Coordinates of C-alpha atoms in Angstrom, one line a residue:
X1 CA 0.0 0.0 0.0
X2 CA 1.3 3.8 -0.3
X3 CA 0.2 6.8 1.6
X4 CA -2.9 8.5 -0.2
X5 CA -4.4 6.4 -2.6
X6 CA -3.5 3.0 0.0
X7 CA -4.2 0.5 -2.8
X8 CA -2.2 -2.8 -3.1
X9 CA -0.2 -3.5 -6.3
X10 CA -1.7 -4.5 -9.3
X11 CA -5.9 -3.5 -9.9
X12 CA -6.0 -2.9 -6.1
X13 CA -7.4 -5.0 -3.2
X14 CA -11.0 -5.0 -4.1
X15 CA -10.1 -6.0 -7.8
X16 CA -7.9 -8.5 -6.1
X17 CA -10.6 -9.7 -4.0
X18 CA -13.1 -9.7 -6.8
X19 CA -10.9 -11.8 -9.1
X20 CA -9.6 -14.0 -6.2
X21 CA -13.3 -14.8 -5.7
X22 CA -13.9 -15.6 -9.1
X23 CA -10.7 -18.0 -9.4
X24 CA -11.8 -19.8 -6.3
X25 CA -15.7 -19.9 -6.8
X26 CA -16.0 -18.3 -3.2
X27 CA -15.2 -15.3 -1.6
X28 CA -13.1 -15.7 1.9
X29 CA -14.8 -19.1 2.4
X30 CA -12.8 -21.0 5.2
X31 CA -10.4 -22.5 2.7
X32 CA -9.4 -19.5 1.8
X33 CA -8.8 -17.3 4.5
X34 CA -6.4 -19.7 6.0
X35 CA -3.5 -19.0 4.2
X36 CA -0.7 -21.5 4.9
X37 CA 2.5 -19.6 5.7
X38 CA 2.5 -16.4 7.0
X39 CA 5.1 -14.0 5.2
X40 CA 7.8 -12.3 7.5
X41 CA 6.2 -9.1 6.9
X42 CA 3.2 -9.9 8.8
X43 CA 5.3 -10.8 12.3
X44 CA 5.7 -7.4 12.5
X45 CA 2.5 -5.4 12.3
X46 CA 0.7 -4.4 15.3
X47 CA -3.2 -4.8 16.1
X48 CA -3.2 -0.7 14.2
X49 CA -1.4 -1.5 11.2
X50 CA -3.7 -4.6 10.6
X51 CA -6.5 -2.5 11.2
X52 CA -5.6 0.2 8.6
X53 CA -4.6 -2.3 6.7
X54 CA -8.5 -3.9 6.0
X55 CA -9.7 -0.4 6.2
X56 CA -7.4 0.8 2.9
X57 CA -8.3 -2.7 1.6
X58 CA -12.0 -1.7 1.7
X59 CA -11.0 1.5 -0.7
X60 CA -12.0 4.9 -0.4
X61 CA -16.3 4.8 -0.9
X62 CA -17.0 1.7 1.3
X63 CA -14.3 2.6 3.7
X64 CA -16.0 6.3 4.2
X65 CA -19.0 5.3 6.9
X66 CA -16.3 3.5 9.0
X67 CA -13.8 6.5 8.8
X68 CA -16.5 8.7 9.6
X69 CA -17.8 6.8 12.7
X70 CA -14.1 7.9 14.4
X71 CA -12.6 10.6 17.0
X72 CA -10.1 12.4 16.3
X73 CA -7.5 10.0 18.6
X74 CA -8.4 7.1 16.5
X75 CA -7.9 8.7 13.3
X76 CA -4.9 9.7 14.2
X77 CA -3.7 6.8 14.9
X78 CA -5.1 5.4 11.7
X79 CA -3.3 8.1 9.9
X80 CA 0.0 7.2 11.7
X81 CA -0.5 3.2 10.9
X82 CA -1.1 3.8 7.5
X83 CA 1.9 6.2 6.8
X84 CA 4.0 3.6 8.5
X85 CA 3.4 0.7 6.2
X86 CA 4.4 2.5 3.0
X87 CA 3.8 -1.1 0.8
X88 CA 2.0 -4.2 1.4
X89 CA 2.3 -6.9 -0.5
X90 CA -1.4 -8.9 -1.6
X91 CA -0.2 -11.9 0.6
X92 CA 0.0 -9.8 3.7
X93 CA -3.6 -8.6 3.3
X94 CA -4.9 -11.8 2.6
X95 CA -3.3 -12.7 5.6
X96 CA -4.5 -10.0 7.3
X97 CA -8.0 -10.2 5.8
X98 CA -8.3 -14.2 6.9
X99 CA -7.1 -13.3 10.6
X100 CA -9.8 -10.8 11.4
X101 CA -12.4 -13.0 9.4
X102 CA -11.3 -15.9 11.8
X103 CA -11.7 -14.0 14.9
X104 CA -15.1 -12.5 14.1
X105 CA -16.0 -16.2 13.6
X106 CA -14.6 -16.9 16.7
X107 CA -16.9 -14.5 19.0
X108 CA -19.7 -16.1 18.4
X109 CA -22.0 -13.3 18.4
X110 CA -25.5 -12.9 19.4
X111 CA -27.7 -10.1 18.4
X112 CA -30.3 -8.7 20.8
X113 CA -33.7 -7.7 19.2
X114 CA -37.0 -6.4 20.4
X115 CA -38.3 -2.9 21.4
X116 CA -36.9 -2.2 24.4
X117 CA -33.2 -3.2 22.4
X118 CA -34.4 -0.7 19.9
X119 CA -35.1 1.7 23.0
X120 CA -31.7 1.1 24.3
X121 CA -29.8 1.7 20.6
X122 CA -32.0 5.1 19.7
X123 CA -32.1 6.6 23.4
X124 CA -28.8 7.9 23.2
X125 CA -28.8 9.6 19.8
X126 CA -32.7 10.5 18.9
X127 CA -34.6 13.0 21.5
X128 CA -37.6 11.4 23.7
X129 CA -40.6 13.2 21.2
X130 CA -39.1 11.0 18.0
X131 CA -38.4 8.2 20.3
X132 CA -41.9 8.2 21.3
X133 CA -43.1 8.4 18.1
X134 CA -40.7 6.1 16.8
X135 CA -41.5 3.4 19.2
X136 CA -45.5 4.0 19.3
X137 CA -45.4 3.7 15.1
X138 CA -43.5 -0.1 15.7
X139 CA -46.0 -0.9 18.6
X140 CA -49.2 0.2 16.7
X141 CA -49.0 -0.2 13.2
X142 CA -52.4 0.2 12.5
X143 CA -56.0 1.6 13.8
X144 CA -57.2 -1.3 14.4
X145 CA -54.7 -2.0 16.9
X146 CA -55.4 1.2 18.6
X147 CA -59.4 -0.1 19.0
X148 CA -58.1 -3.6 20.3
X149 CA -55.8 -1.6 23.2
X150 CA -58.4 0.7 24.5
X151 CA -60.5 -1.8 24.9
X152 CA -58.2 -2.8 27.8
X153 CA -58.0 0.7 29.1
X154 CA -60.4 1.1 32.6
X155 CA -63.9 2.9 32.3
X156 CA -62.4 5.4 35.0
X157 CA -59.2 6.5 32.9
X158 CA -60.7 6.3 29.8
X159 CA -64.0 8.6 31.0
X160 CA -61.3 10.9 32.2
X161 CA -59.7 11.3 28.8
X162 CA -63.2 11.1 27.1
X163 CA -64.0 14.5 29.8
X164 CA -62.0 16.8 28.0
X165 CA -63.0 15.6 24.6
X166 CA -65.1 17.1 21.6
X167 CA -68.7 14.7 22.3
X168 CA -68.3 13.4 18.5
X169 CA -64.7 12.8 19.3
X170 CA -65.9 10.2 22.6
X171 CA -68.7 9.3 20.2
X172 CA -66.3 7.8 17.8
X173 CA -64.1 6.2 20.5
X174 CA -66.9 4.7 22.7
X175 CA -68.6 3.5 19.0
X176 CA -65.1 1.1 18.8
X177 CA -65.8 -0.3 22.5
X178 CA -68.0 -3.3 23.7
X179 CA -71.7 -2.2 24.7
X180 CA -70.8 -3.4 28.0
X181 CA -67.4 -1.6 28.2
X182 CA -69.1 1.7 26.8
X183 CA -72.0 1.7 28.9
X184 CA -69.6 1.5 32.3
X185 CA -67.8 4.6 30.9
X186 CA -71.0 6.3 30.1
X187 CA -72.2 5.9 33.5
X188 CA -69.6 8.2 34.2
X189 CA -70.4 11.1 32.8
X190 CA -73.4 13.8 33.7
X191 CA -76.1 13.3 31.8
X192 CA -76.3 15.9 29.2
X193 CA -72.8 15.1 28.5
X194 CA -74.0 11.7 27.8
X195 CA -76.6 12.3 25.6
X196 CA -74.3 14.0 23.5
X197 CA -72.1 11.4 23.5
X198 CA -74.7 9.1 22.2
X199 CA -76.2 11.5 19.9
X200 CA -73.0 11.4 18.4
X201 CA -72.6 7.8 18.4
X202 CA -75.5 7.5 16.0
X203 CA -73.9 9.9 13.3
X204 CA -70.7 7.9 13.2
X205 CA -71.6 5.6 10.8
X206 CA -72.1 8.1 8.1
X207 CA -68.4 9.8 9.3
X208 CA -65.6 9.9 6.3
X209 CA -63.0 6.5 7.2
X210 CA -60.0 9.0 6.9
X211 CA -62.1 10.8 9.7
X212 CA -62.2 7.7 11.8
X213 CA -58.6 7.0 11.2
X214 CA -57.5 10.8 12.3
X215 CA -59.6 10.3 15.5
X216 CA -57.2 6.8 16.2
X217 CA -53.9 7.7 15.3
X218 CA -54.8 10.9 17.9
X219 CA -56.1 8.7 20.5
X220 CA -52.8 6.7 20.0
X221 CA -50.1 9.7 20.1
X222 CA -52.1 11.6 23.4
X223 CA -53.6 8.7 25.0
X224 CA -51.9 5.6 24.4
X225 CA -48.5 6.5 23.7
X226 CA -48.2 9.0 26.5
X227 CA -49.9 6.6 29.5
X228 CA -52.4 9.2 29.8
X229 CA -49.7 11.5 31.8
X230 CA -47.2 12.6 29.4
X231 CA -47.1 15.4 27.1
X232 CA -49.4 18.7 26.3
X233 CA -53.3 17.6 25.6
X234 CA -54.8 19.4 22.5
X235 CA -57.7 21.2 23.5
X236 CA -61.2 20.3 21.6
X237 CA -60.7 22.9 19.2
X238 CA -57.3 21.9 18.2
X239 CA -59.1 17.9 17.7
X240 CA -61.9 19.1 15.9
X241 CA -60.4 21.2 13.9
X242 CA -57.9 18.1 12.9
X243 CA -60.5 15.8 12.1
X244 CA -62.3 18.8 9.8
X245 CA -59.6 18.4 7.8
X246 CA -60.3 15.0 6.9
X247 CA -64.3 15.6 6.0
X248 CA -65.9 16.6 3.2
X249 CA -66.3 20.0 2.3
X250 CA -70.6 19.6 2.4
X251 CA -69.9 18.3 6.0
X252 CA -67.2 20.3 7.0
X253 CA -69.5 23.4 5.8
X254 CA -72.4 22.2 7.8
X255 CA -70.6 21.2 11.1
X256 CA -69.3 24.1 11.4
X257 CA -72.4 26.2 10.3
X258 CA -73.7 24.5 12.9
X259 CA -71.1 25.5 15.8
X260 CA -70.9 28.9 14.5
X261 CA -74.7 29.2 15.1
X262 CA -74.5 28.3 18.6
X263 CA -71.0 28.5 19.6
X264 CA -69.0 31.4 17.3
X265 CA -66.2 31.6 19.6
X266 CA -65.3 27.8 19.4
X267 CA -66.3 28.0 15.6
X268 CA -63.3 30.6 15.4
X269 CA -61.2 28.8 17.1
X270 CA -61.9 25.5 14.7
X271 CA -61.1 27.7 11.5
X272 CA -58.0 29.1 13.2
X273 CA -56.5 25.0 14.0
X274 CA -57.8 23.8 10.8
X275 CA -55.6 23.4 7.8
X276 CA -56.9 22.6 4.4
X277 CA -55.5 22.3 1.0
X278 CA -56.7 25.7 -0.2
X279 CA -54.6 27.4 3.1
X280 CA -51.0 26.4 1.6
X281 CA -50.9 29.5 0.3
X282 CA -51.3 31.1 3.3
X283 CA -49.9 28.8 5.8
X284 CA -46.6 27.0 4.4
X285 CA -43.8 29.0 2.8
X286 CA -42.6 28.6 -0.5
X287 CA -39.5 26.8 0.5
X288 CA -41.4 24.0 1.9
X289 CA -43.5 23.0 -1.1
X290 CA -40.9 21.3 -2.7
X291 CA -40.8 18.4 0.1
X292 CA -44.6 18.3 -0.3
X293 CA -44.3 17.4 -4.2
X294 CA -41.8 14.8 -3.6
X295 CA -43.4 12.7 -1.0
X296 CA -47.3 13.4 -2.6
X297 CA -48.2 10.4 -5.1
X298 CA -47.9 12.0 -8.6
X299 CA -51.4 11.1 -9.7
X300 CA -53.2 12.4 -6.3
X301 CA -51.3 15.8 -6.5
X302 CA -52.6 15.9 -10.2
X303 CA -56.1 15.3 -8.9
X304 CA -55.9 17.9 -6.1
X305 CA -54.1 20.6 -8.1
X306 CA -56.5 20.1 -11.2
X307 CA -59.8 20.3 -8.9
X308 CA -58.6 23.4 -6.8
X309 CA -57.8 25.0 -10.3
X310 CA -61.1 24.2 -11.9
X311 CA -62.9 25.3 -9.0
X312 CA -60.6 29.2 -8.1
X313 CA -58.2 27.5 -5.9
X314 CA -55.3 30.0 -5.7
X315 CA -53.4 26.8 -4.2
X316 CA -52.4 25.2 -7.6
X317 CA -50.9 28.2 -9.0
X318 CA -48.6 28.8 -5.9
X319 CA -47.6 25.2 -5.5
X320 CA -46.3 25.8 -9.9
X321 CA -44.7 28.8 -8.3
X322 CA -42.8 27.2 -5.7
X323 CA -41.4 24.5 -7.6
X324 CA -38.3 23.9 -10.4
X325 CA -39.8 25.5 -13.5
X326 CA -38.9 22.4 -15.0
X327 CA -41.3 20.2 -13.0
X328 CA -44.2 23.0 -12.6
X329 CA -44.3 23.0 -16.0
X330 CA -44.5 18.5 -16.1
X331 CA -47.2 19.1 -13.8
X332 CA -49.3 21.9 -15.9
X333 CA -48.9 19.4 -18.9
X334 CA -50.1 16.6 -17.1
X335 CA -53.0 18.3 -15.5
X336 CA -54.4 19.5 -18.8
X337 CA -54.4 15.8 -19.8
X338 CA -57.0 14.2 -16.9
X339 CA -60.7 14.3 -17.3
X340 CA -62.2 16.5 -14.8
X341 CA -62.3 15.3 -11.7
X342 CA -64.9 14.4 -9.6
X343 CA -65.5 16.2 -6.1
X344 CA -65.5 13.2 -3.7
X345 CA -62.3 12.0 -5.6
X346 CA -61.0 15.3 -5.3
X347 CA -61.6 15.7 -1.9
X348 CA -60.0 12.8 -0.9
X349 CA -56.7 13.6 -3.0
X350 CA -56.6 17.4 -1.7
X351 CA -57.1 15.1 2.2
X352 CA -54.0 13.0 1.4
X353 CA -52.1 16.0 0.2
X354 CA -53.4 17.8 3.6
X355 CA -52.2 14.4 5.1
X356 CA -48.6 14.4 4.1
X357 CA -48.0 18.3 4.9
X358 CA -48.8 17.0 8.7
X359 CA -46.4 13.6 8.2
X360 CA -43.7 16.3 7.3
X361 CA -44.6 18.9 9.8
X362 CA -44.8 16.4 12.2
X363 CA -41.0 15.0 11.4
X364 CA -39.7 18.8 12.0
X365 CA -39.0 19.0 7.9
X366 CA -41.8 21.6 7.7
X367 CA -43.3 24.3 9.9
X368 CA -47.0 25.1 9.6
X369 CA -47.0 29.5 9.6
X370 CA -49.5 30.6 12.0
X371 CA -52.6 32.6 10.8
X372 CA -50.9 35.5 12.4
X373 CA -48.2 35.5 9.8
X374 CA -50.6 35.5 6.5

């Protein structure tokens, strides 16, 4: 090897290796990396110089993560081992190569799985809210599962959680429980809180699934996931707002035509937590809508840009205006080539774009701008 480039003579060890594999039909099977005499040269290289030694062997692009993964102290050492050996011949790093493959084979080691290994590995380098998250997304990969664990959760701390709930909200939940399970937390609440509760319970049925699916992965991240003590609870508002997002627009009109009738203040407060697909404009910078084009599916974005342009959206034209000319102008082309679109299918592509802004804003790769800062 020489200082620099480190390769052995000839094509270089990972050519060597390559075509030594191809001669012998294996590569560093047994056979092979026992090589029968040791050469004089390798008596005097220390546990360093054998280690520099397989990393310059690597080459430059696979030996990168591993150089990377150093301090300073051991690269310096590294950088003192390789100047040191100058040359080495191919039949020293085989040598070396079969003597660490030997001792890894040696070690006989187990791997340790399950969550709380996957706790121990993350907890040093990823902060408790993504850990959380994180962990919670491995323990309950679906809605379903989220229905299956409340229904182990006591009448008494569930009612509690239900308390400070939007009715429809506990409608939804209690809708997922036994009759006998339900009833017990019903008992538990005043009486014209439960009849709105089970007012609510029989307009669940005709509730958008994406709605349903909100309401559980919620129940999930502030119930579930934080054992009822941990972290900030979203007021009603905040929730109802979330699930609006997910609705219709004839339903989302009328349920909040409704509140606004009786309750204007907590109507305000909806609109102001809501985010829809025709508030980009208003609510994520142009910066951000890059990121939302790459991880939307091409033919949903088409449907939800083409509808909110049909129908005076001023969302389409500042998501063309945000983007690589070269790709707002894909898009424009593509668009004018799909039938118009229907307003359910619409709606639901506009909800998983609406979706995917929260994924993102949820990860920290996007920030939501308050209403403030229109």
């Amino acid at each position: 090897m020489t200082t620099g480039a480190q390769t052995t003579e000839g094509a270089g060890p990972e050519g060597q290796a390559a075509a030594g594999a191809e001669r012998s039909g294996t590569a560093y099977s047994r056979e092979h990396t026992k090589v029968p005499a040791a050469p004089a040269q390798l008596a005097a290289l220390g546990r360093t110089e054998k280690a520099a030694i397989i990393i310059g062997a690597l080459g430059v692009e696979s030996a990168g993560p591993i150089l990377a993964e150093l301090d300073e102290s051991a690269l310096k050492s590294f950088t003192a081992a390789m100047a040191r050996l100058r040359r080495v011949n191919p039949e020293v790093v085989r040598h070396v190569i079969a003597e660490f493959l030997d001792a890894i084979r040696q070690q006989d080691t187990i791997v340790r799985g399950g969550l709380n290994r996957a706790r121990e590995v993350l907890e040093p380098h990823v902060n408790d809210t993504v850990l959380s998250r994180l962990l919670d997304d491995v323990d309950s990969p679906s809605v379903n599962n989220v229905w299956k664990k409340l229904s182990k959760v006591s009448e008494e701390a569930l009612a509690d959680f239900l308390a400070r709930e939007h009715p429809q909200t506990a409608a939804v939940i209690l809708s997922k429980l036994t009759s006998e399970h339900a009833a017990r937390v019903l008992n538990r609440f005043e009486p014209d809180r439960a009849r709105e509760i089970v007012l609510g319970i029989t307009r669940t049925q005709s509730l958008d699934p994406n709605v349903i699916e909100a309401i559980g992965a919620s129940v999930s991240r502030d119930f579930l996931a934080g054992n009822q003590h941990t972290g900030p609870r979203r007021n009603p508002a905040e929730r109802v707002g979330s699930i609006m997002n997910f609705v219709s627009t004839e339903t989302r009109d009328h349920v909040l035509g409704h509140i606004e009738e009786h309750q204007p203040e907590f109507a305000e407060e909806i609109r102001r937590k809501m985010f829809t697909f025709d508030d980009i404009p208003r609510r994520i910078a142009q910066r951000d809508i890059a990121a939302v084009v790459r991880e939307a599916d091409r033919d949903t974005l088409l449907r939800a840009l083409r509808f909110a342009a049909d129908n005076g959206s001023d969302a389409t034209e500042f998501v063309l205006t945000s983007i690589s000319s070269r790709v707002a102008e894909q898009l424009r082309g593509e668009m004018a080539e799909i039938d118009k679109v229907r307003r359910k299918d619409a709606e639901n592509a506009q909800a998983a774009v609406v979706a995917i802004v929260r994924q993102l804003e949820a990860r920290g790769e996007l920030k939501l701008l308050a209403p403030e800062e229109d």
